[in-house]
Coordinates of C-alpha atoms in Angstrom, one line a residue:
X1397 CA 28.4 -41.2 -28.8
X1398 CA 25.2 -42.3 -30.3
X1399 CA 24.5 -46.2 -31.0
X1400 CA 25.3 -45.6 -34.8
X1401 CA 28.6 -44.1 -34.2
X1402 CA 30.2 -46.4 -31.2
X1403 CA 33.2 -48.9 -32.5
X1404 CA 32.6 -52.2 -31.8
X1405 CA 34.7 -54.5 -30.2
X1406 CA 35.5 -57.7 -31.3
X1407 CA 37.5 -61.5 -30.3
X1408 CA 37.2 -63.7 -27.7
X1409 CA 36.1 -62.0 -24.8
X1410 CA 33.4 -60.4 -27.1
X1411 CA 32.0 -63.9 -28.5
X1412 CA 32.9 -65.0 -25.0
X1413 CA 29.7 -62.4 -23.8
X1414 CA 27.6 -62.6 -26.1
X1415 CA 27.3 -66.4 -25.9
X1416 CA 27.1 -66.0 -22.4
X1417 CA 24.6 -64.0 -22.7
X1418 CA 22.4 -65.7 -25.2
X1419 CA 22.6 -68.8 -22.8
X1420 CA 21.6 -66.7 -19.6
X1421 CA 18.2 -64.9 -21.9
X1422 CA 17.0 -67.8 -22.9
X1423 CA 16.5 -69.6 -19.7
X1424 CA 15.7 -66.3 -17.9
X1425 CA 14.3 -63.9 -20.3
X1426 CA 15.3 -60.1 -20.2
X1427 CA 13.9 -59.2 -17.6
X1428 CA 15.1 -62.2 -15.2
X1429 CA 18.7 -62.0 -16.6
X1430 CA 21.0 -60.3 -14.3
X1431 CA 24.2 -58.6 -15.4
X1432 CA 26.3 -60.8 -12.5
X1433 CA 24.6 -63.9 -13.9
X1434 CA 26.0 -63.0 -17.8
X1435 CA 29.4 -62.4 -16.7
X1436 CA 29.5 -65.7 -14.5
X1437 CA 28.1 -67.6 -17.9
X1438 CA 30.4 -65.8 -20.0
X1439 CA 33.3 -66.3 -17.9
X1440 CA 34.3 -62.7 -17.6
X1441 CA 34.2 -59.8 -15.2
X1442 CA 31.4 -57.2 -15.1
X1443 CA 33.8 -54.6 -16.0
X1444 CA 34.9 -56.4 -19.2
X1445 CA 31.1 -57.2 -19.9
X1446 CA 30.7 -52.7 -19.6
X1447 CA 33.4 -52.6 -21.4
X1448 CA 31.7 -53.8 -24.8
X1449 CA 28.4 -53.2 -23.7
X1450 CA 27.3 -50.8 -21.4
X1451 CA 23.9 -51.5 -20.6
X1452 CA 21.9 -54.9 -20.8
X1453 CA 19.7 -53.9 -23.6
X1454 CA 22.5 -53.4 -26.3
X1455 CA 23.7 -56.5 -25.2
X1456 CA 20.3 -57.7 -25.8
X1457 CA 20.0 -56.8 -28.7
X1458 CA 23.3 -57.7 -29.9
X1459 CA 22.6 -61.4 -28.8
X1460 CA 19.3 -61.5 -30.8
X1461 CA 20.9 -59.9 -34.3
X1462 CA 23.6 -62.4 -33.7
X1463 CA 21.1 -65.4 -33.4
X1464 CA 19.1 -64.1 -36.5
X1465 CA 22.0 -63.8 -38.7
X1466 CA 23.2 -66.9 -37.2
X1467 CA 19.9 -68.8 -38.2
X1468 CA 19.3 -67.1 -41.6
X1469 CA 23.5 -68.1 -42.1
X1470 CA 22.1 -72.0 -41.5
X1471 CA 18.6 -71.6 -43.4
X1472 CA 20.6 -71.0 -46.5
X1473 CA 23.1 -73.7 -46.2

Protein backbone atom coordinates (compact mmCIF):
# COMPACT_ATOMS: atom_id res chain seq x y z
CA UNK A 1 0.00 0.00 0.00
CA UNK A 2 1.46 3.13 -1.18
CA UNK A 3 1.67 6.43 1.11
CA UNK A 4 -1.43 7.92 -0.80
CA UNK A 5 -3.57 4.99 -0.26
CA UNK A 6 -2.76 3.96 3.68
CA UNK A 7 -5.79 4.86 6.27
CA UNK A 8 -4.75 6.84 8.86
CA UNK A 9 -5.28 6.43 12.30
CA UNK A 10 -6.49 8.77 14.52
CA UNK A 11 -7.20 9.62 18.86
CA UNK A 12 -5.28 9.63 21.61
CA UNK A 13 -2.63 7.36 21.18
CA UNK A 14 -2.03 8.93 17.68
CA UNK A 15 -1.78 12.73 19.09
CA UNK A 16 -0.18 10.95 22.03
CA UNK A 17 2.92 10.07 19.13
CA UNK A 18 3.08 12.57 17.29
CA UNK A 19 3.50 15.06 20.20
CA UNK A 20 5.95 12.84 21.46
CA UNK A 21 7.57 12.88 18.63
CA UNK A 22 7.69 16.51 17.84
CA UNK A 23 9.24 16.99 21.38
CA UNK A 24 11.97 14.27 20.89
CA UNK A 25 13.02 16.04 16.95
CA UNK A 26 13.34 19.15 18.15
CA UNK A 27 15.86 18.55 20.85
CA UNK A 28 17.49 15.83 18.84
CA UNK A 29 16.95 16.33 15.22
CA UNK A 30 16.15 13.40 12.79
CA UNK A 31 18.87 11.94 12.70
CA UNK A 32 19.62 11.84 16.72
CA UNK A 33 15.96 10.87 17.46
CA UNK A 34 15.61 7.24 18.25
CA UNK A 35 12.46 5.24 17.82
CA UNK A 36 12.78 4.00 21.83
CA UNK A 37 13.29 7.64 22.73
CA UNK A 38 9.65 8.68 20.83
CA UNK A 39 7.78 6.02 22.40
CA UNK A 40 9.25 6.79 25.98
CA UNK A 41 8.14 10.71 25.26
CA UNK A 42 4.98 9.65 23.87
CA UNK A 43 4.20 7.32 26.51
CA UNK A 44 3.47 4.32 24.35
CA UNK A 45 5.04 1.06 23.22
CA UNK A 46 7.12 0.69 20.10
CA UNK A 47 4.63 -1.56 18.76
CA UNK A 48 1.81 0.96 19.05
CA UNK A 49 4.22 3.67 17.66
CA UNK A 50 4.58 0.83 14.20
CA UNK A 51 1.32 0.54 14.46
CA UNK A 52 0.48 4.19 13.00
CA UNK A 53 3.71 4.66 11.60
CA UNK A 54 5.94 2.33 10.32
CA UNK A 55 9.10 3.91 9.80
CA UNK A 56 10.55 7.20 11.39
CA UNK A 57 10.39 9.32 8.36
CA UNK A 58 6.47 9.25 7.94
CA UNK A 59 6.35 9.98 11.36
CA UNK A 60 8.61 12.73 10.57
CA UNK A 61 6.92 14.01 8.34
CA UNK A 62 3.69 13.75 9.93
CA UNK A 63 5.06 15.82 12.97
CA UNK A 64 6.28 18.63 10.62
CA UNK A 65 2.67 18.95 8.44
CA UNK A 66 1.12 18.91 11.84
CA UNK A 67 3.39 21.85 13.16
CA UNK A 68 2.86 23.78 9.78
CA UNK A 69 -0.85 23.51 9.77
CA UNK A 70 -0.65 24.06 13.47
CA UNK A 71 1.23 27.52 12.94
CA UNK A 72 -0.55 28.71 9.74
CA UNK A 73 -4.05 27.60 12.09
CA UNK A 74 -2.45 30.45 14.72
CA UNK A 75 -1.06 33.01 12.01
CA UNK A 76 -4.61 33.42 11.01
CA UNK A 77 -6.19 33.91 14.30
Amino acid sequence: MNEQTRIVKVGRKYDQVLEGARDVFMADGFEGASVDDIARASGVSKATLYSYFPDKRLLFRAVVRTECERQACEADD
